[in-house]
Amino acid sequence: DTGVSQDPRHKITKRGQNVTFRCDPISEHNRLYWYRQTLGQGPEFLTYFQNEAQLEKSRLLSDRFSAERPKGSFSTLEIQRTEQGDSAMYLCASSLSELQYEQYFGPGTRLTVT
Amino acid sequence: AQKVTQAQTEISVVEKEDVTLDCVYETRDTTYYLFWYKQPPSGELVFLIRRNSFDEQNEISGRYSWNFQKSTSSFNFTITASQVVDSAVYFCALSEARRGGSEKLVFGKGMKLTVNP
């Protein structure tokens, strides 16, 4: 059983460019979550999906951010017109929706905006 | 609003010492879940434990133990006989409990534990 995987692991981009990250959850996990973690802080919730439906979005998720999970399997998180403040670790997690409350995290994508 | 406070930001101990990581939470929900995660230097968050708000029984797993006290809104984590491999950042987290599974996690700021040989 493979864990949550994320790609790429590291991304360096110039301010103003668009970036897209991918997350593959644990198979059969129908809930998928995105979090953002900056240095010295705990992860902050961004959004989550149950299957292909996006159930909640944080106010942290500005209109430059969009997330999709088109077939209820993998998910993508896109950031348009990146800003230096977007530099962070982007974490993906997954869980089973029925009676399982722990979330299992991937290794993260570290974004650096120069 | 939900909030998790980990007052200690960093602790350094010598191997074999016991160490307790404090966690205090705030929520208006009557039913909720509490968690501890470990983030080693490699960066990946590792799930350690989940506790339901209606179950105040303490739990022990090897060198790890957890003390949940609803009256003081605390969920403390103790590592007995610490080892160098325990060096990591530890996060306490809270989520609502709704039918249908896990909701978003609200994390504390984390506590960096360094265990020296």
mmCIF file of C-alpha atoms in Angstrom:
data_model
loop_
_atom_site.group_PDB
_atom_site.id
_atom_site.type_symbol
_atom_site.label_atom_id
_atom_site.label_comp_id
_atom_site.label_asym_id
_atom_site.label_seq_id
_atom_site.Cartn_x
_atom_site.Cartn_y
_atom_site.Cartn_z
ATOM 1 C CA ASP A 1 0.000 0.000 0.000
ATOM 2 C CA THR A 2 1.680 3.212 -1.127
ATOM 3 C CA GLY A 3 1.258 6.415 0.787
ATOM 4 C CA VAL A 4 0.272 9.861 -0.401
ATOM 5 C CA SER A 5 2.574 11.110 -3.138
ATOM 6 C CA GLN A 6 3.180 14.651 -4.322
ATOM 7 C CA ASP A 7 4.898 16.011 -7.374
ATOM 8 C CA PRO A 8 7.125 17.904 -7.723
ATOM 9 C CA ARG A 9 8.930 17.826 -4.403
ATOM 10 C CA HIS A 10 10.556 21.195 -5.045
ATOM 11 C CA LYS A 11 9.619 24.043 -7.321
ATOM 12 C CA ILE A 12 11.460 27.309 -7.872
ATOM 13 C CA THR A 13 9.632 29.884 -9.925
ATOM 14 C CA LYS A 14 9.823 33.560 -10.711
ATOM 15 C CA ARG A 15 7.258 35.960 -9.412
ATOM 16 C CA GLY A 16 4.307 36.217 -11.740
ATOM 17 C CA GLN A 17 4.583 32.704 -13.147
ATOM 18 C CA ASN A 18 1.917 30.040 -12.753
ATOM 19 C CA VAL A 19 2.662 26.748 -11.001
ATOM 20 C CA THR A 20 0.735 23.510 -10.640
ATOM 21 C CA PHE A 21 1.217 20.787 -8.050
ATOM 22 C CA ARG A 22 -0.133 17.259 -8.098
ATOM 23 C CA CYS A 23 -1.234 14.995 -5.254
ATOM 24 C CA ASP A 24 -2.042 11.294 -5.473
ATOM 25 C CA PRO A 25 -3.882 10.085 -2.372
ATOM 26 C CA ILE A 26 -3.813 6.648 -0.823
ATOM 27 C CA SER A 27 -5.932 4.449 -3.049
ATOM 28 C CA GLU A 28 -9.551 4.153 -1.902
ATOM 29 C CA HIS A 29 -9.259 7.299 0.224
ATOM 30 C CA ASN A 30 -12.105 9.479 -0.936
ATOM 31 C CA ARG A 31 -11.192 12.613 1.008
ATOM 32 C CA LEU A 32 -8.250 14.745 -0.057
ATOM 33 C CA TYR A 33 -6.948 17.862 1.695
ATOM 34 C CA TRP A 34 -4.523 20.635 0.869
ATOM 35 C CA TYR A 35 -2.603 22.541 3.544
ATOM 36 C CA ARG A 36 0.111 25.173 3.452
ATOM 37 C CA GLN A 37 2.974 25.341 5.922
ATOM 38 C CA THR A 38 5.378 28.231 6.324
ATOM 39 C CA LEU A 39 8.611 28.114 8.290
ATOM 40 C CA GLY A 40 8.092 27.723 12.008
ATOM 41 C CA GLN A 41 4.327 27.347 11.733
ATOM 42 C CA GLY A 42 1.845 24.532 11.761
ATOM 43 C CA PRO A 43 0.045 23.549 8.572
ATOM 44 C CA GLU A 44 -2.914 25.727 7.630
ATOM 45 C CA PHE A 45 -5.936 24.312 5.908
ATOM 46 C CA LEU A 46 -6.601 25.413 2.321
ATOM 47 C CA THR A 47 -9.324 23.180 0.894
ATOM 48 C CA TYR A 48 -10.666 19.644 0.780
ATOM 49 C CA PHE A 49 -12.532 17.292 -1.531
ATOM 50 C CA GLN A 50 -14.781 14.344 -1.075
ATOM 51 C CA ASN A 51 -14.431 12.409 -4.285
ATOM 52 C CA GLU A 52 -14.577 15.104 -6.970
ATOM 53 C CA ALA A 53 -16.618 17.588 -4.930
ATOM 54 C CA GLN A 54 -14.793 20.484 -3.294
ATOM 55 C CA LEU A 55 -16.511 20.724 0.093
ATOM 56 C CA GLU A 56 -14.723 23.600 1.775
ATOM 57 C CA LYS A 57 -12.275 26.372 0.913
ATOM 58 C CA SER A 58 -10.360 28.492 3.387
ATOM 59 C CA ARG A 59 -10.312 32.262 3.187
ATOM 60 C CA LEU A 60 -6.557 31.778 2.727
ATOM 61 C CA LEU A 61 -7.329 30.478 -0.741
ATOM 62 C CA SER A 62 -7.319 33.661 -2.780
ATOM 63 C CA ASP A 63 -8.689 33.814 -6.299
ATOM 64 C CA ARG A 64 -5.194 33.108 -7.604
ATOM 65 C CA PHE A 65 -5.448 29.605 -6.162
ATOM 66 C CA SER A 66 -7.545 26.857 -7.673
ATOM 67 C CA ALA A 67 -7.783 23.186 -6.837
ATOM 68 C CA GLU A 68 -9.379 20.362 -8.749
ATOM 69 C CA ARG A 69 -9.993 16.680 -8.363
ATOM 70 C CA PRO A 70 -11.660 15.867 -11.660
ATOM 71 C CA LYS A 71 -12.119 12.117 -11.359
ATOM 72 C CA GLY A 72 -12.067 11.770 -7.614
ATOM 73 C CA SER A 73 -8.551 10.368 -7.620
ATOM 74 C CA PHE A 74 -5.548 12.686 -7.923
ATOM 75 C CA SER A 75 -5.809 16.417 -7.302
ATOM 76 C CA THR A 76 -4.026 19.477 -8.643
ATOM 77 C CA LEU A 77 -3.408 22.800 -6.950
ATOM 78 C CA GLU A 78 -2.644 25.718 -9.246
ATOM 79 C CA ILE A 79 -1.300 29.091 -8.207
ATOM 80 C CA GLN A 80 -1.531 31.841 -10.792
ATOM 81 C CA ARG A 81 0.644 34.941 -10.857
ATOM 82 C CA THR A 82 2.792 33.724 -7.975
ATOM 83 C CA GLU A 83 3.964 36.160 -5.331
ATOM 84 C CA GLN A 84 6.869 35.891 -2.931
ATOM 85 C CA GLY A 85 4.395 35.383 -0.103
ATOM 86 C CA ASP A 86 3.315 32.141 -1.739
ATOM 87 C CA SER A 87 6.658 30.566 -0.845
ATOM 88 C CA ALA A 88 5.798 27.690 1.482
ATOM 89 C CA MET A 89 5.476 23.941 1.764
ATOM 90 C CA TYR A 90 2.231 22.703 0.213
ATOM 91 C CA LEU A 91 1.011 19.545 1.882
ATOM 92 C CA CYS A 92 -1.569 17.066 0.691
ATOM 93 C CA ALA A 93 -3.350 14.558 2.919
ATOM 94 C CA SER A 94 -6.011 11.922 2.428
ATOM 95 C CA SER A 95 -8.449 9.947 4.536
ATOM 96 C CA LEU A 96 -11.383 7.596 4.264
ATOM 97 C CA SER A 97 -14.564 9.514 4.849
ATOM 98 C CA GLU A 98 -16.400 6.856 6.814
ATOM 99 C CA LEU A 99 -15.427 6.586 10.447
ATOM 100 C CA GLN A 100 -11.777 7.428 9.872
ATOM 101 C CA TYR A 101 -10.691 10.754 11.193
ATOM 102 C CA GLU A 102 -6.930 10.656 10.880
ATOM 103 C CA GLN A 103 -5.391 12.197 7.812
ATOM 104 C CA TYR A 104 -2.276 10.784 6.175
ATOM 105 C CA PHE A 105 0.124 13.287 4.711
ATOM 106 C CA GLY A 106 2.382 13.290 1.691
ATOM 107 C CA PRO A 107 5.958 14.599 1.634
ATOM 108 C CA GLY A 108 4.921 18.036 0.429
ATOM 109 C CA THR A 109 5.929 20.340 -2.404
ATOM 110 C CA ARG A 110 8.285 23.126 -1.388
ATOM 111 C CA LEU A 111 7.633 26.252 -3.453
ATOM 112 C CA THR A 112 10.152 29.070 -3.659
ATOM 113 C CA VAL A 113 9.109 32.216 -5.486
ATOM 114 C CA THR A 114 12.033 34.465 -6.425
ATOM 115 C CA ALA B 1 -13.514 29.257 16.340
ATOM 116 C CA GLN B 2 -11.132 26.428 17.033
ATOM 117 C CA LYS B 3 -7.636 27.060 18.319
ATOM 118 C CA VAL B 4 -4.695 24.952 19.426
ATOM 119 C CA THR B 5 -1.919 26.361 21.575
ATOM 120 C CA GLN B 6 1.451 24.745 22.055
ATOM 121 C CA ALA B 7 3.127 27.145 24.425
ATOM 122 C CA GLN B 8 6.546 25.528 24.243
ATOM 123 C CA THR B 9 8.328 26.254 21.000
ATOM 124 C CA GLU B 10 11.517 24.320 21.555
ATOM 125 C CA ILE B 11 12.849 21.812 24.078
ATOM 126 C CA SER B 12 16.251 20.204 24.289
ATOM 127 C CA VAL B 13 16.858 17.109 26.425
ATOM 128 C CA VAL B 14 19.515 14.486 26.912
ATOM 129 C CA GLU B 15 18.823 10.945 25.807
ATOM 130 C CA LYS B 16 16.828 8.822 28.291
ATOM 131 C CA GLU B 17 15.171 11.854 29.864
ATOM 132 C CA ASP B 18 11.374 11.985 29.944
ATOM 133 C CA VAL B 19 9.748 14.926 28.194
ATOM 134 C CA THR B 20 6.159 16.218 28.136
ATOM 135 C CA LEU B 21 4.746 18.264 25.283
ATOM 136 C CA ASP B 22 1.825 20.479 26.248
ATOM 137 C CA CYS B 23 -1.252 21.137 24.140
ATOM 138 C CA VAL B 24 -4.235 23.313 25.052
ATOM 139 C CA TYR B 25 -7.201 23.649 22.744
ATOM 140 C CA GLU B 26 -10.321 25.769 22.341
ATOM 141 C CA THR B 27 -13.527 24.709 20.651
ATOM 142 C CA ARG B 28 -17.256 25.268 21.011
ATOM 143 C CA ASP B 29 -18.028 21.823 19.670
ATOM 144 C CA THR B 30 -19.151 19.208 22.126
ATOM 145 C CA THR B 31 -17.760 16.443 19.965
ATOM 146 C CA TYR B 32 -14.333 16.766 18.455
ATOM 147 C CA TYR B 33 -11.097 14.917 17.792
ATOM 148 C CA LEU B 34 -7.577 15.623 18.940
ATOM 149 C CA PHE B 35 -4.415 14.439 17.230
ATOM 150 C CA TRP B 36 -0.658 14.410 17.562
ATOM 151 C CA TYR B 37 1.596 14.386 14.522
ATOM 152 C CA LYS B 38 5.379 14.124 14.279
ATOM 153 C CA GLN B 39 7.375 15.955 11.612
ATOM 154 C CA PRO B 40 10.945 14.643 11.458
ATOM 155 C CA PRO B 41 13.679 16.548 9.616
ATOM 156 C CA SER B 42 12.659 14.784 6.398
ATOM 157 C CA GLY B 43 9.487 16.882 6.526
ATOM 158 C CA GLU B 44 6.662 14.364 6.189
ATOM 159 C CA LEU B 45 3.978 14.572 8.882
ATOM 160 C CA VAL B 46 3.493 11.247 10.634
ATOM 161 C CA PHE B 47 0.233 10.456 12.421
ATOM 162 C CA LEU B 48 0.747 9.358 16.032
ATOM 163 C CA ILE B 49 -2.617 9.279 17.772
ATOM 164 C CA ARG B 50 -6.272 10.315 17.585
ATOM 165 C CA ARG B 51 -8.445 10.868 20.642
ATOM 166 C CA ASN B 52 -12.225 11.361 20.704
ATOM 167 C CA SER B 53 -13.660 14.049 22.958
ATOM 168 C CA PHE B 54 -15.989 11.572 24.638
ATOM 169 C CA ASP B 55 -13.162 9.224 25.609
ATOM 170 C CA GLU B 56 -10.934 10.614 28.325
ATOM 171 C CA GLN B 57 -9.080 7.404 28.945
ATOM 172 C CA ASN B 58 -5.363 7.941 28.785
ATOM 173 C CA GLU B 59 -3.357 5.910 26.343
ATOM 174 C CA ILE B 60 0.086 4.374 26.344
ATOM 175 C CA SER B 61 1.920 3.066 23.313
ATOM 176 C CA GLY B 62 5.418 1.908 24.057
ATOM 177 C CA ARG B 63 7.413 4.934 25.210
ATOM 178 C CA TYR B 64 4.587 7.306 24.249
ATOM 179 C CA SER B 65 1.674 8.241 26.469
ATOM 180 C CA TRP B 66 -1.117 10.770 26.179
ATOM 181 C CA ASN B 67 -3.068 12.521 28.920
ATOM 182 C CA PHE B 68 -6.412 13.974 27.833
ATOM 183 C CA GLN B 69 -8.179 16.212 30.354
ATOM 184 C CA LYS B 70 -11.388 17.755 29.128
ATOM 185 C CA SER B 71 -11.750 19.876 32.264
ATOM 186 C CA THR B 72 -8.588 21.811 31.396
ATOM 187 C CA SER B 73 -8.888 21.430 27.598
ATOM 188 C CA SER B 74 -5.486 19.802 27.457
ATOM 189 C CA PHE B 75 -4.062 16.887 25.533
ATOM 190 C CA ASN B 76 -0.486 16.396 26.638
ATOM 191 C CA PHE B 77 2.028 13.993 25.168
ATOM 192 C CA THR B 78 4.845 12.363 27.130
ATOM 193 C CA ILE B 79 7.849 10.566 25.715
ATOM 194 C CA THR B 80 9.524 8.319 28.258
ATOM 195 C CA ALA B 81 13.242 7.545 28.007
ATOM 196 C CA SER B 82 13.689 9.785 24.975
ATOM 197 C CA GLN B 83 15.933 8.716 22.114
ATOM 198 C CA VAL B 84 17.791 10.661 19.447
ATOM 199 C CA VAL B 85 15.294 9.378 16.856
ATOM 200 C CA ASP B 86 12.554 11.243 18.710
ATOM 201 C CA SER B 87 14.075 14.534 17.546
ATOM 202 C CA ALA B 88 11.396 16.209 15.451
ATOM 203 C CA VAL B 89 8.730 18.883 15.489
ATOM 204 C CA TYR B 90 5.537 17.696 17.159
ATOM 205 C CA PHE B 91 2.145 19.132 16.301
ATOM 206 C CA CYS B 92 -1.091 18.936 18.219
ATOM 207 C CA ALA B 93 -4.238 19.308 16.094
ATOM 208 C CA LEU B 94 -8.010 19.515 16.486
ATOM 209 C CA SER B 95 -10.916 18.786 14.204
ATOM 210 C CA GLU B 96 -14.673 18.868 14.389
ATOM 211 C CA ALA B 97 -16.405 15.539 14.491
ATOM 212 C CA ARG B 98 -19.163 15.251 11.983
ATOM 213 C CA ARG B 99 -20.842 12.276 10.450
ATOM 214 C CA GLY B 100 -19.012 11.217 7.370
ATOM 215 C CA GLY B 101 -15.439 11.539 8.435
ATOM 216 C CA SER B 102 -12.537 13.851 8.893
ATOM 217 C CA GLU B 103 -12.940 17.573 8.672
ATOM 218 C CA LYS B 104 -10.119 20.071 8.372
ATOM 219 C CA LEU B 105 -7.392 19.949 10.986
ATOM 220 C CA VAL B 106 -6.476 23.011 13.004
ATOM 221 C CA PHE B 107 -2.840 22.743 14.052
ATOM 222 C CA GLY B 108 -0.787 24.329 16.796
ATOM 223 C CA LYS B 109 2.482 25.997 15.913
ATOM 224 C CA GLY B 110 4.470 22.928 16.836
ATOM 225 C CA MET B 111 7.166 22.154 19.364
ATOM 226 C CA LYS B 112 10.675 21.304 18.267
ATOM 227 C CA LEU B 113 12.207 18.534 20.346
ATOM 228 C CA THR B 114 15.931 17.911 20.210
ATOM 229 C CA VAL B 115 17.260 14.832 21.949
ATOM 230 C CA ASN B 116 20.995 14.926 22.428
ATOM 231 C CA PRO B 117 23.099 11.785 22.889
#
